[in-house]
C-alpha positions as semicolon CSV with decimal commas, in nm:
position;residue;x (nm);y (nm);z (nm)
1;M;0,000;0,000;0,000
2;S;0,142;0,336;-0,099
3;A;0,163;0,636;0,132
4;A;-0,113;0,803;-0,071
5;D;-0,337;0,498;-0,027
6;S;-0,278;0,497;0,346
7;G;-0,332;0,871;0,364
8;L;-0,662;0,837;0,180
9;L;-0,785;0,557;0,405
10;H;-0,707;0,754;0,721
11;F;-0,762;1,107;0,591
12;W;-1,068;1,185;0,802
13;D;-0,955;1,006;1,119
14;K;-0,850;1,325;1,298
15;F;-1,123;1,550;1,159
16;D;-1,403;1,588;1,415
17;M;-1,723;1,564;1,211
18;K;-1,929;1,636;1,522
19;D;-1,779;1,985;1,543
20;T;-2,017;2,156;1,301
21;A;-1,842;2,492;1,338
22;Q;-1,521;2,332;1,207
23;V;-1,704;2,147;0,929
24;K;-1,877;2,465;0,809
25;N;-1,567;2,683;0,839
26;P;-1,431;2,741;0,485
27;D;-1,075;2,754;0,615
28;K;-1,114;2,411;0,775
29;G;-1,395;2,203;0,623
30;E;-1,371;2,321;0,264
31;Q;-0,993;2,302;0,264
32;Q;-1,000;1,950;0,406
33;L;-1,242;1,842;0,133
34;A;-1,026;2,003;-0,137
35;D;-0,717;1,828;0,001
36;F;-0,903;1,495;0,008
37;I;-1,014;1,533;-0,354
38;G;-0,657;1,617;-0,453
39;L;-0,532;1,303;-0,279
40;L;-0,780;1,088;-0,473
41;S;-0,581;1,138;-0,794
42;K;-0,264;1,009;-0,626
43;T;-0,403;0,686;-0,487
44;L;-0,404;0,338;-0,635
45;I;-0,720;0,231;-0,451
46;P;-0,989;0,163;-0,711
47;L;-1,305;0,362;-0,660
48;C;-1,653;0,244;-0,757
49;G;-1,521;-0,061;-0,938
50;T;-1,303;0,136;-1,179
51;K;-0,978;-0,018;-1,295
52;R;-0,646;0,162;-1,319
């Protein structure tokens, strides 16, 4: 498993989804989502049955 794969699998582990202020904060929640989407392109984990 690559570092990107591992990072993707554990990306949200430290992000407190119960803290709605953090989730709604553009500097936190939106940036986290953007970082996660960026990491998707670097991973080897197949998504939705797609093959690479």
